[in-house]
Amino acid sequence: MIRGVSRPPYLLQSQNRENVEEILKGRGFQVTSVEVGELRSERDASLAVARALDYPDSIGGSWDGFFDLLVTEFQSRPRSLAVSMLGADSLARRDLRLFVAVSWQLLSATETVESQGEGNWQLEFIYWGDWGNC
C-alpha cells in the first residue's frame, strides 16, 4: 500500500497521519476516519465503521450485516478506500482483547474485499496512535 509500511494491520504513528493520508489520496484512495479510542464493544466498533462508510444503522452492530453490506456495496461501486482508525493506541492500552477482536474482523473485511473484488477494489484500515507507549 505504502512503501516502508509493514503488512496489515497497519499500526502507524499519529504524527505521520497527514502525510500518509495525502499519499493515499494521491494514489486514488478515498480516506475516511473513525474515532475508536473510546469504543466499548465489538457492536460499537461495527456501527462506528459502518457509519464511516455511510452504511445505515440497520445493520444493528452485527459483523455479519456489516460484511453483507460491504460486499454488496463494493460489488456495485468498485473503489479504493482507506479508513483511519483514530486513537487506536488508546483502545489497545485500555482493552487489548477488544482491539485484537476488532482488528481481526476488519482484516477479514479487507481480505474479503480483496478476494471478491478481482483487483477492482481495495479496502485498508490504518490504526493511528503513539505505538511506542503500548
mmCIF file of C-alpha atoms in Angstrom, residues 6 9 20 24 35 37 40 51 61 70 76 79 91 93 98 100 107 113 115 117 121:
data_model
loop_
_atom_site.group_PDB
_atom_site.id
_atom_site.type_symbol
_atom_site.label_atom_id
_atom_site.label_comp_id
_atom_site.label_asym_id
_atom_site.label_seq_id
_atom_site.Cartn_x
_atom_site.Cartn_y
_atom_site.Cartn_z
ATOM 1 C CA SER A 6 4.611 -3.269 7.030
ATOM 2 C CA PRO A 9 -2.655 -4.434 10.450
ATOM 3 C CA VAL A 20 0.291 9.274 4.763
ATOM 4 C CA LEU A 24 -3.144 7.633 -0.199
ATOM 5 C CA GLU A 35 -12.601 7.588 16.385
ATOM 6 C CA GLY A 37 -10.273 5.187 21.357
ATOM 7 C CA ARG A 40 -16.579 -0.349 24.463
ATOM 8 C CA ARG A 51 -21.221 4.888 9.784
ATOM 9 C CA GLY A 61 -23.975 -3.702 15.056
ATOM 10 C CA LEU A 70 -19.570 -4.270 2.427
ATOM 11 C CA SER A 76 -21.821 -2.223 -7.151
ATOM 12 C CA ARG A 79 -13.235 1.794 -5.293
ATOM 13 C CA LEU A 91 -8.140 1.318 22.669
ATOM 14 C CA ARG A 93 -3.969 0.120 26.027
ATOM 15 C CA LEU A 98 -11.342 -5.645 22.046
ATOM 16 C CA VAL A 100 -7.493 -7.509 18.684
ATOM 17 C CA LEU A 107 -8.589 -7.580 8.498
ATOM 18 C CA VAL A 113 -12.861 -7.239 -0.469
ATOM 19 C CA SER A 115 -10.657 -11.886 -2.739
ATOM 20 C CA GLY A 117 -13.024 -7.749 -5.913
ATOM 21 C CA TRP A 121 -11.452 -2.938 -5.017
#
